[in-house]
Coordinates of C-alpha atoms and ligand atoms in Angstrom, one line a residue:
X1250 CA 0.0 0.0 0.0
X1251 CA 2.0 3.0 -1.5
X1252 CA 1.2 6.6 0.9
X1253 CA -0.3 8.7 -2.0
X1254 CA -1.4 7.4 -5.6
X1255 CA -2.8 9.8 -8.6
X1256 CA -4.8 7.4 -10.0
X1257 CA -6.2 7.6 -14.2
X1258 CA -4.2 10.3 -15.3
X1259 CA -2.7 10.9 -18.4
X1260 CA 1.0 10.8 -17.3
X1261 CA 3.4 13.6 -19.4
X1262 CA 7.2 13.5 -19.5
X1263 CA 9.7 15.2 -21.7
X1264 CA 10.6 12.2 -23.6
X1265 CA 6.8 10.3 -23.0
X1266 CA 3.2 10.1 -22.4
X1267 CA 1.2 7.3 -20.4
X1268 CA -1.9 6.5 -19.4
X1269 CA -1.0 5.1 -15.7
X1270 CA -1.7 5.6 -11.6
X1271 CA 1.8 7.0 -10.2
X1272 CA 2.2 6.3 -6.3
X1273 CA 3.9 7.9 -4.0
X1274 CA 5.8 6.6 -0.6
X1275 CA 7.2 8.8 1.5
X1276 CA 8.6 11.9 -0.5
X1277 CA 9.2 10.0 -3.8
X1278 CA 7.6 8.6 -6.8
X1279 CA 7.6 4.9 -5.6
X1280 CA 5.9 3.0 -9.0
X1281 CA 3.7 3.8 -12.5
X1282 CA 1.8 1.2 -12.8
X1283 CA -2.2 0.2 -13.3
X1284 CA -4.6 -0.3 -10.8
X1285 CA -2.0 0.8 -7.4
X1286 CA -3.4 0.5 -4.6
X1287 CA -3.0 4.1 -2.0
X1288 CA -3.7 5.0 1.5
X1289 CA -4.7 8.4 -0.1
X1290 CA -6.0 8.3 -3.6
X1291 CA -6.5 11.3 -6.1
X1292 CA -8.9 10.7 -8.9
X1293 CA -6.8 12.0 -12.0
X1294 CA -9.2 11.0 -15.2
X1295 CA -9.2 13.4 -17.9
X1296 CA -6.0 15.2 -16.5
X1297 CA -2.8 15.7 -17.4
X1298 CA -0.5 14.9 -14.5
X1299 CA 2.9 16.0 -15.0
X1300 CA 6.2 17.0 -12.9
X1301 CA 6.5 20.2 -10.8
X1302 CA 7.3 22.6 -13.1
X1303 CA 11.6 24.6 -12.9
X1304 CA 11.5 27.5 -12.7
X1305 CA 15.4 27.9 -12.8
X1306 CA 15.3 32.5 -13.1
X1307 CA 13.3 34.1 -10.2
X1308 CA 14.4 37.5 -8.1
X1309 CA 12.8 36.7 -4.4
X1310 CA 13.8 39.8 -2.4
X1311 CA 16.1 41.3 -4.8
X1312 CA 17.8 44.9 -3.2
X1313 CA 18.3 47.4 -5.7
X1314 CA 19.3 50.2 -3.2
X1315 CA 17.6 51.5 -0.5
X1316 CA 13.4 51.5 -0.9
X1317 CA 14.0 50.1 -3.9
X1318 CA 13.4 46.0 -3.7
X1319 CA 11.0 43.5 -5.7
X1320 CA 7.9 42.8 -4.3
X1321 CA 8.1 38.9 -3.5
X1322 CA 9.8 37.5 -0.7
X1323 CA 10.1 34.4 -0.2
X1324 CA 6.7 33.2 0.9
X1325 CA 4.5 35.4 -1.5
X1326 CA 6.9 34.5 -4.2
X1327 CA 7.0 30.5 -3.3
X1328 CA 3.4 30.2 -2.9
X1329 CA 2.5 31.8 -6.0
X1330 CA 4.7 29.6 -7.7
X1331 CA 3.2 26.8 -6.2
X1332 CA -0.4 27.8 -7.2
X1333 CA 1.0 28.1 -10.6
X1334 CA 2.3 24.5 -10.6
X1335 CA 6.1 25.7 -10.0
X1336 CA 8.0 23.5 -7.2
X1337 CA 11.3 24.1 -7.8
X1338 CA 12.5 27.7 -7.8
X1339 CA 16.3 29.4 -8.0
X1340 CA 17.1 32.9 -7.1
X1341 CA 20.2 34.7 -6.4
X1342 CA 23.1 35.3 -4.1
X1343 CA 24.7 38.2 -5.0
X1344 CA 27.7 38.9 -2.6
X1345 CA 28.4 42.4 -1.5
X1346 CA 31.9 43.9 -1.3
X1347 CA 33.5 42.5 1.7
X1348 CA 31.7 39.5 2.2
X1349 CA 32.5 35.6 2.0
X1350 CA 30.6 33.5 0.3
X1351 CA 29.9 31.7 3.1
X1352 CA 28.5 35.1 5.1
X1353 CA 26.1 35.7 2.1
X1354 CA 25.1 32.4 1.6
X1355 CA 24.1 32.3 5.6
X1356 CA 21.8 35.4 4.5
X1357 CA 20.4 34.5 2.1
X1358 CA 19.8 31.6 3.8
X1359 CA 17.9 33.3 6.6
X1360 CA 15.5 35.0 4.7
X1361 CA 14.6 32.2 3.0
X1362 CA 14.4 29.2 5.4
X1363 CA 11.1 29.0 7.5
X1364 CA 9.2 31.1 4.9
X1365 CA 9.9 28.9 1.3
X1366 CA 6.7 26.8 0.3
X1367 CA 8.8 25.1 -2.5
X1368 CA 12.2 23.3 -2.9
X1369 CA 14.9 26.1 -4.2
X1370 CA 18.9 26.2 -4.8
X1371 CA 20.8 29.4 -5.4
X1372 CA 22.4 31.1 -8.5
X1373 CA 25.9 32.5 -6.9
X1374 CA 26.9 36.0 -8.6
X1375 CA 30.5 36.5 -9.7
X1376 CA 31.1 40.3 -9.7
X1377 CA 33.7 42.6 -10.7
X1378 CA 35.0 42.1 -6.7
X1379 CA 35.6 38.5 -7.4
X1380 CA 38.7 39.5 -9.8
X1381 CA 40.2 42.3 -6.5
X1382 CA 42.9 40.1 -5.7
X1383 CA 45.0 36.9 -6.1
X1384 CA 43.2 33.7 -6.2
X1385 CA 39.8 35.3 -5.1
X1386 CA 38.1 34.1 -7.9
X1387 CA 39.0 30.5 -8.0
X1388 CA 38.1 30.4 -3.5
X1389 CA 34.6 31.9 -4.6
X1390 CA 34.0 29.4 -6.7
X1391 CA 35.5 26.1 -4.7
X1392 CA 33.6 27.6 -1.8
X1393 CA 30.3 27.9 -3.8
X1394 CA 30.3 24.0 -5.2
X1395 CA 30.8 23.1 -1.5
X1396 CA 27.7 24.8 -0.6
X1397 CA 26.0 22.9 -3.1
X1398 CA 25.5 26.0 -5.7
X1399 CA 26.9 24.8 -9.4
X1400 CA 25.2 27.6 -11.1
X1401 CA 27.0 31.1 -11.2
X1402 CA 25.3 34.6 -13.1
X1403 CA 27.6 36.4 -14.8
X1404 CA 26.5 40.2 -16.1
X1405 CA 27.2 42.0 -18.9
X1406 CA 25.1 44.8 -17.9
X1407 CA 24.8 46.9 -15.0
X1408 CA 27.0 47.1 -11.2
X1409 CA 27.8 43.9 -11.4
X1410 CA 29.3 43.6 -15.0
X1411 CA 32.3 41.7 -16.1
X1412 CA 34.7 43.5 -18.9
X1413 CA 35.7 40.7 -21.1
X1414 CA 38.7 39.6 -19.7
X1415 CA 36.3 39.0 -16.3
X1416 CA 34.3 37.2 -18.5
X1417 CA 36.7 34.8 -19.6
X1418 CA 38.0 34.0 -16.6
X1419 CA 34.9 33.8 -14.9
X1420 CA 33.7 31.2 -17.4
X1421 CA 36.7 29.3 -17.4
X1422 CA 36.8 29.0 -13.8
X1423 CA 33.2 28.0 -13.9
X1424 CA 33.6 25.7 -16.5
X1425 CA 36.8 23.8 -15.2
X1426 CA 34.7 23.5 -11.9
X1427 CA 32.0 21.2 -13.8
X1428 CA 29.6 24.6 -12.9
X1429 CA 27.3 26.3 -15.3
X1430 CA 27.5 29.9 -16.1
X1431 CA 24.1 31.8 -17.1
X1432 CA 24.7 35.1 -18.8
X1433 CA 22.5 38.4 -18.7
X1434 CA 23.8 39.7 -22.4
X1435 CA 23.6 43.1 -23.1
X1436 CA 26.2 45.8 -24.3
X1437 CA 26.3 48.3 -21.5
X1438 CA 28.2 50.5 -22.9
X1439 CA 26.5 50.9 -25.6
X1440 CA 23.0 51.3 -23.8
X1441 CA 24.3 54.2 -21.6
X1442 CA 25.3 55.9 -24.9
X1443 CA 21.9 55.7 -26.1
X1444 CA 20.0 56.7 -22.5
X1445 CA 21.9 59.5 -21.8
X1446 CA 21.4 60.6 -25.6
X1447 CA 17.6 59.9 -24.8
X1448 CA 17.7 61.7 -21.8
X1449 CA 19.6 64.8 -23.0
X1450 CA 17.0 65.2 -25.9
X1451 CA 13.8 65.2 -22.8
X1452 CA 12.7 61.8 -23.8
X1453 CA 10.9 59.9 -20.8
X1454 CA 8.3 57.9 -22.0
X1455 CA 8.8 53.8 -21.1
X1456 CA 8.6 53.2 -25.0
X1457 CA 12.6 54.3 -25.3
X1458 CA 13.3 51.6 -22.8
X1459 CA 13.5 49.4 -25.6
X1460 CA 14.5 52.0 -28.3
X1461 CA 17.8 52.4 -26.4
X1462 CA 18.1 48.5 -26.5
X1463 CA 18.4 47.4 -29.8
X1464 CA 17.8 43.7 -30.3
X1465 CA 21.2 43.6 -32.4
X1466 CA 23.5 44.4 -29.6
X1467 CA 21.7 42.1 -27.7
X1468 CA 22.6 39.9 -29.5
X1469 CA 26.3 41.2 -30.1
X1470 CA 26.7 40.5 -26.5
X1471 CA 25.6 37.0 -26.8
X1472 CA 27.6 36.1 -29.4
X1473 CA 30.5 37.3 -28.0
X1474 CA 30.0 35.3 -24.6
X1475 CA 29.3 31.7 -26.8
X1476 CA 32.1 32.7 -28.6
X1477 CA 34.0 32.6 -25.5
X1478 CA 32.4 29.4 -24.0
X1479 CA 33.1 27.6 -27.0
X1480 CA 36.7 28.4 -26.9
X1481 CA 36.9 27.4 -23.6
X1482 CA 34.7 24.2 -24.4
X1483 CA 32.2 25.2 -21.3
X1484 CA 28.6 25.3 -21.7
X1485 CA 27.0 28.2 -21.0
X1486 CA 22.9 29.5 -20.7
X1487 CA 22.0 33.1 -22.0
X1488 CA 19.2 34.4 -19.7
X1489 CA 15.9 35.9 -20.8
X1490 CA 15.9 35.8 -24.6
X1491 CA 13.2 38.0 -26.7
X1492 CA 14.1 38.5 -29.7
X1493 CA 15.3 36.7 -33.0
X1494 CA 18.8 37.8 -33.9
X1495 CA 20.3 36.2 -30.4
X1496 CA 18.0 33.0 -30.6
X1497 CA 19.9 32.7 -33.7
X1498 CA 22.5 33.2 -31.9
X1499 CA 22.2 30.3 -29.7
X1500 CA 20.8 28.2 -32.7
X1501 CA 24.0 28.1 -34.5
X1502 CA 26.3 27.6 -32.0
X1503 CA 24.2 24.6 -31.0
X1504 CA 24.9 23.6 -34.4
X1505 CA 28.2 23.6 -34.2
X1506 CA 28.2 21.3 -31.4
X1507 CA 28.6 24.2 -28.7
X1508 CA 26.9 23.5 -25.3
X1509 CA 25.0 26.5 -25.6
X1510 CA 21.3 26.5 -24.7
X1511 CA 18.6 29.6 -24.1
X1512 CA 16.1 30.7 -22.1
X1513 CA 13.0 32.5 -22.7
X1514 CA 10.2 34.3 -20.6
X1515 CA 6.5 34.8 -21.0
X1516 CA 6.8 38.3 -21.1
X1517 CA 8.8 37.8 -24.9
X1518 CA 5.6 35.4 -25.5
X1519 CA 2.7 37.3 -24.5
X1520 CA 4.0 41.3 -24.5
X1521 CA 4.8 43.3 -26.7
X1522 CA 5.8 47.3 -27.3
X1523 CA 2.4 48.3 -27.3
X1524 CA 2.3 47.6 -24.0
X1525 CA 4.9 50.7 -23.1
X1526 CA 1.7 52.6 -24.7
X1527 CA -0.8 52.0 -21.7
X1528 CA -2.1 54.7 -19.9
X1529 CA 0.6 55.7 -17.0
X1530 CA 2.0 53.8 -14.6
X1531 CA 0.5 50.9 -16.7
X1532 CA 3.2 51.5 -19.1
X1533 CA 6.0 51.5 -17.0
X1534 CA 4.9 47.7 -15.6
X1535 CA 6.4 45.6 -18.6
X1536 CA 9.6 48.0 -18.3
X1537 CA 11.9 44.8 -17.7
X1538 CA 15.8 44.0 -19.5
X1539 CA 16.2 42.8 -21.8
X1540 CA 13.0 44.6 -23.1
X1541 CA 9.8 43.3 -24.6
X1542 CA 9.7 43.1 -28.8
X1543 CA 7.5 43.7 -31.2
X1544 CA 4.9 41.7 -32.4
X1545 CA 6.7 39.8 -35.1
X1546 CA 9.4 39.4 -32.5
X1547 CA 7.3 37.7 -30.2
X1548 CA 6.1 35.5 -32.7
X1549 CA 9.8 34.3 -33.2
X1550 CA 10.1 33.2 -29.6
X1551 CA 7.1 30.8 -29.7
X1552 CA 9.1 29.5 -33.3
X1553 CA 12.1 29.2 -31.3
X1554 CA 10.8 26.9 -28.4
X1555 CA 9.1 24.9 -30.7
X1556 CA 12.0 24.4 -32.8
X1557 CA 14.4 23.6 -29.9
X1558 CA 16.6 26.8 -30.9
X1559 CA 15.5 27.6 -27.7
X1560 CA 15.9 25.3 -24.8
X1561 CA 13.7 26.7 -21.1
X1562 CA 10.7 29.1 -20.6
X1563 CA 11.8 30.4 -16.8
X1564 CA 10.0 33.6 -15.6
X1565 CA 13.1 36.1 -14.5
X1566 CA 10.0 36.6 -11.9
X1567 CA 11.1 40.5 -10.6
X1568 CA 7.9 42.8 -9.8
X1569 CA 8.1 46.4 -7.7
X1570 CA 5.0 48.0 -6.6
X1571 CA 2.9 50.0 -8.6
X1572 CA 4.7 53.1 -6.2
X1573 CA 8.0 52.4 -7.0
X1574 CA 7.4 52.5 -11.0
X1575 CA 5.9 55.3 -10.7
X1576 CA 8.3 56.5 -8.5
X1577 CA 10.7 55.7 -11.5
X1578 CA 8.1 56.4 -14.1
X1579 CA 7.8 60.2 -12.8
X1580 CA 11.7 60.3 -13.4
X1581 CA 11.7 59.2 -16.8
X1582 CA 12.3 55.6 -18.6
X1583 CA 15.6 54.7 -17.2
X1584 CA 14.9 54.7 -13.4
X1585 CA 11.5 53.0 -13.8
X1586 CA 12.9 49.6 -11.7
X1587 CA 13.3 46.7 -14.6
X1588 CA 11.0 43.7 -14.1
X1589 CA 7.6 41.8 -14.2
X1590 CA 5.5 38.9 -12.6
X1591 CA 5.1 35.9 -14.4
X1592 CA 6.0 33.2 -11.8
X1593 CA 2.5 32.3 -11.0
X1594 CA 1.3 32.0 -14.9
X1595 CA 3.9 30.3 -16.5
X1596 CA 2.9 26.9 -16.6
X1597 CA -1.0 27.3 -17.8
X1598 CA 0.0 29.9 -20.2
X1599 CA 2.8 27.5 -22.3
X1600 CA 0.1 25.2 -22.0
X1601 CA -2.5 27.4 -23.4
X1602 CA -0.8 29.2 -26.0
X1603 CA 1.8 26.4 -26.6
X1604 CA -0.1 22.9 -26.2
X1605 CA -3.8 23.7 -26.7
X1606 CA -3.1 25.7 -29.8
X1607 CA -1.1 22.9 -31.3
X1608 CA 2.1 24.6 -31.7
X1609 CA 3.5 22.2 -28.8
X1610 CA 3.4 18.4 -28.0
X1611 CA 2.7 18.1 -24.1
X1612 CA 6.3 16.7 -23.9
X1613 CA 7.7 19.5 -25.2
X1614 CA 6.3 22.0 -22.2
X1615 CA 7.3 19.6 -20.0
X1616 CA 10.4 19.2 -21.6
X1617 CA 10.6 23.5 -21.7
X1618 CA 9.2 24.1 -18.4
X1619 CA 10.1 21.2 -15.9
X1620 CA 13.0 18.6 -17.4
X1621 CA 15.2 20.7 -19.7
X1622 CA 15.5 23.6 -16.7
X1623 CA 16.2 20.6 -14.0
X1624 CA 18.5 18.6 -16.0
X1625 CA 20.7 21.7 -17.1
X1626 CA 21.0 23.2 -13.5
X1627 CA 22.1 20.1 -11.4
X1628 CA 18.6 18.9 -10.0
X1629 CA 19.0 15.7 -10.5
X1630 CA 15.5 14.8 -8.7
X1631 CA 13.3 17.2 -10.3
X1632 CA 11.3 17.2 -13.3
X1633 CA 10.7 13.8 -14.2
X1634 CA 8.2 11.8 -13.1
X1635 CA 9.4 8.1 -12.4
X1636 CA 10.5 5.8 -9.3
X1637 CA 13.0 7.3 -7.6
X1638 CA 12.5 11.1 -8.5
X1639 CA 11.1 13.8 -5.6
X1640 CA 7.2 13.0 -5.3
X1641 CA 7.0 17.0 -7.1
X1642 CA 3.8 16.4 -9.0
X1643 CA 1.4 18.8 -10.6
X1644 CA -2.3 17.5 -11.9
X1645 CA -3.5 20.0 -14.2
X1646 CA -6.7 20.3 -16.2
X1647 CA -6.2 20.7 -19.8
X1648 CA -9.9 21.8 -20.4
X1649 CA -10.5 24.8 -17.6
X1650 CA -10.8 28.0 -19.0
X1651 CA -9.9 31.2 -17.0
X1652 CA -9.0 35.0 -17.3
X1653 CA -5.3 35.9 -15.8
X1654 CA -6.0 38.7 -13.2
X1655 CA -3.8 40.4 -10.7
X1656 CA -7.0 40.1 -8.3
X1657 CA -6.8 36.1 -8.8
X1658 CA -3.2 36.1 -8.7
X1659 CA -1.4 35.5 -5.7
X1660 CA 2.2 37.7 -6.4
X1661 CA 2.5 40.5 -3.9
X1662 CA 2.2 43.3 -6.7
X1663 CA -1.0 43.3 -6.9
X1664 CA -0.9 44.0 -11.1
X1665 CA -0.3 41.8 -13.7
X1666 CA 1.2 43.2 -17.1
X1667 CA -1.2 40.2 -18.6
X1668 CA -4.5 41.0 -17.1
X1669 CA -7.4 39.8 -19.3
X1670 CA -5.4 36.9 -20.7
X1671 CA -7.0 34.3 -21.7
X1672 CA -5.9 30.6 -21.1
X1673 CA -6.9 27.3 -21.9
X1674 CA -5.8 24.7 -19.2
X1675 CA -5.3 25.3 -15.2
X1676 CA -2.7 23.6 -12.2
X1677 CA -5.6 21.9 -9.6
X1678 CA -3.6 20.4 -7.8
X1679 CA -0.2 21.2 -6.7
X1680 CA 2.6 18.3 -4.5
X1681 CA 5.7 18.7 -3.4
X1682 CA 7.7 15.7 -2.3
X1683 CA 4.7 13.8 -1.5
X1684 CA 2.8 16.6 0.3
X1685 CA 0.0 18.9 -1.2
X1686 CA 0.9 22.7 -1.2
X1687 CA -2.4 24.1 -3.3
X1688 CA -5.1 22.3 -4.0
X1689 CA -8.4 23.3 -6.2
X1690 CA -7.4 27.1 -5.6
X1691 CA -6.9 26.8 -1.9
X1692 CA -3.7 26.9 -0.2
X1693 CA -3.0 23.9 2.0
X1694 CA 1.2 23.9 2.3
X1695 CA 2.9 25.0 5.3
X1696 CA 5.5 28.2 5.6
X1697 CA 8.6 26.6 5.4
X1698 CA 7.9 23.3 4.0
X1699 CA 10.2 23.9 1.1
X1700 CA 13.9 22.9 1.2
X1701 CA 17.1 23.8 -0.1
X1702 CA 18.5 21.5 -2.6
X1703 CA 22.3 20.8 -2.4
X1704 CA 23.3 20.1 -6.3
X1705 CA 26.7 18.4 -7.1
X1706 CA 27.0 19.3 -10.6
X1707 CA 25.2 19.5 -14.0
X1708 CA 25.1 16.5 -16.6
X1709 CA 28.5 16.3 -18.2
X1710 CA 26.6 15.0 -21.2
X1711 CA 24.3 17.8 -21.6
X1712 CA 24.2 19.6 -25.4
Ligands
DUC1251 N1 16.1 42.3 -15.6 C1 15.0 42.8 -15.0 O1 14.2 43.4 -15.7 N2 14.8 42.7 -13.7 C2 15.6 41.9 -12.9 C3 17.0 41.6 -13.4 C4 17.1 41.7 -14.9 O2 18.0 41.2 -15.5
ZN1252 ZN1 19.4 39.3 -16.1
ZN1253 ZN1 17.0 38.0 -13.8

């Protein structure tokens, strides 16, 4: 008699689909089989029952200076992504000046554990201070693996960003550690040029966000980084993709046999520039970097996941308040703080604009939102449902119909740059490791019940 057993589901991995019961002892999938007998038993029939979905880019808490921090800590931000079918999450460590690893890790530590309502690792920063003195680079990143971190962000934008020799050290030592890198790839010198041009002529609108961000040098950026990795034989992930020229990018290095894989983000699938043209502060809420597209851009993202050019829909989850953007709004389009919501909606709106509209196979959002993301970023008990794996298990019905709003939605914000978004297909039921976090709209997981998962590397084999 197995603990837990979903019983008449339509079972979806990456690489399968099964008509089966899955049980469940303790916290792990214990059998797929027919007619398994449970202590507690789900009635699954006309659902699709899949794994907790990865979502392997999320800003929990994220300081940007003084008032100025996202909106989610970790128990708004955890629970949302549970009641969006999410059970794995990874945000960041970004060590200030000063501090060990070990000291920011303990931190970030403390403002997570008690509060998390899903399983989580860490991204580990590597800043400009990580190159301040002999040998500092290689201790950050020894001392990181042994905390169980094997994924590190490198910037090309912003504070925290690396000039190119930086960047080729920082992957190097990365890569000779068996660690992945994941790359925010923008030219920043090249942006500032075109800001403070902006600013000097009076523009402030949101709409020259993205005009002072062309796609191209976007993509400049992220050829220059693969370019890089490849010489150096490392694999490498660039971050929030949205537009054509770098999914090409990624696309042909792949080609030529690089390790080289990309991430998207629903707001590249659902938004695009007309969105900077809402009336006030609603136009400043899709402000995030890399910037939304235009239309026909967009289109190219939903090509590039379904043509494997593109390899992980994550979220890059990062909302402020409606004050602070317009704190930033009523400064003009450069201090409006970058970054939207999209944590809580990802699963059911791949599904819906992915799967239902036939541009997807099931296994292929599986494949894009729980397996690819687990697989590439060391979780090597997450997104996959058979014997063995973390009892992580979403049931979600294909055929419910709903309307995204920010009063249904449980991020702290309280807006939604995709209100009035229409899906096909909704998470009911939400388990992680065996226990039920969210179930039929109703929160039922405990503050804290989420863990952090110590990772020991990525798949050596991964391409
Ligand atoms: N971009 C954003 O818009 N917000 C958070 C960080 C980032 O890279
Ligand atoms: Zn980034
Ligand atoms: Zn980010």
């Amino acid at each position: 008699m197995y603990d837990l057993v979903i019983k008449n589901g339509t079972l979806v991995n990456a690489d399968s689909t099964v008509f089966a019961d899955i049980a469940v002892s303790g916290e792990q999938i214990a059998a797929i089989g027919k007619d398994l007998p449970g202590r507690r038993e789900i009635d699954a029939e006309g659902k699709l029952v899949i794994p907790g979905g990865v979502d392997t880019h999320v800003h929990l808490s994220l300081d940007l200076g003084g008032p100025i921090v996202s909106s989610d800590d970790f128990f708004s931000g955890t629970r949302a992504a549970a009641f969006g079918g999410t059970t794995t999450v990874v945000p960041f460590i970004h060590p200030g000046a000063g501090k060990s690893v070990k000291e920011a890790f303990n931190e970030r530590r403390n403002e997570a554990e008690g509060h998390v309502t899903v399983d989580y690792g860490w991204h580990m920063n590597i800043g400009p201070d990580a190159f301040s003195g002999p040998g500092k680079l290689r201790t950050l990143v020894e001392e990181t693996l042994a905390l169980g971190i094997v994924t590190f962000k490198l910037y090309m934008a912003y504070g925290y960003r690396l000039d190119d020799v930086q960047l080729f050290q920082a992957l190097e030592a990365v890569g000779k550690a068996g660690g992945l890198s994941v790359i925010h790839a923008e030219n920043w010198d090249l942006i500032s040029l075109l800001v403070n041009r902006a600013v000097a002529a009076g523009e402030t609108h949101p709409r020259f966000h993205e005009r002072c961000r062309p796609a191209i040098f976007e993509a400049e950026a992220a050829a220059k980084v693969i370019a890089m990795a490849e010489y150096l034989a490392c694999p490498v992930e660039i971050f929030h993709i949205g537009n054509r020229a770098v999914a090409e990018v990624i696309a042909a290095a792949r080609r030529r046999g690089t390790a080289a894989f990309g991430e998207t983000c629903p707001q590249y699938l659902f938004l695009t520039t007309d969105a900077f043209e809402r009336e006030g502060v609603e136009g400043a809420y899709p402000v995030c970097s890399p910037p939304i597209r235009s239309e026909e851009e967009r289109q190219a993202m939903w090509s590039a996941i379904a043509a494997d050019d593109l390899q992980i829909v994550a979220t890059d989850h990062c909302p402020f308040t409606r004050e602070l953007k317009e704190e930033g709004l009523a400064k003009g389009f450069q201090s409006i703080p970058g970054g939207v919501p999209s944590m809580e909606m990802r699963m059911a709106s791949i599904y819906s604009h992915g799967v239902a509209s036939g541009l997807l196979s099931p296994q292929r959002w599986v494949s894009l939102c729980c397996a690819t993301p687990a697989r590439l970023h060391g979780f090597d008990r997450k997104g996959v449902l058979a014997p063995g794996f973390d009892a992580d298990i979403v049931i979600f019905d294909p055929l419910k119909e709903h309307t995204l709003s920010a009063e249904t939605l449980h991020e702290k914000c309280g807006w939604t740059p995709y209100e009035g978004l229409e899906l096909k297909g909704a998470v009911e039921t939400t388990i992680l490791r065996g226990n039920l976090v969210t179930d039929g709209g109703e929160y039922c997981g405990e503050r804290g019940m989420g863990r952090y998962i110590h990772r020991s590397g990525i798949d050596g084999r991964l391409r």
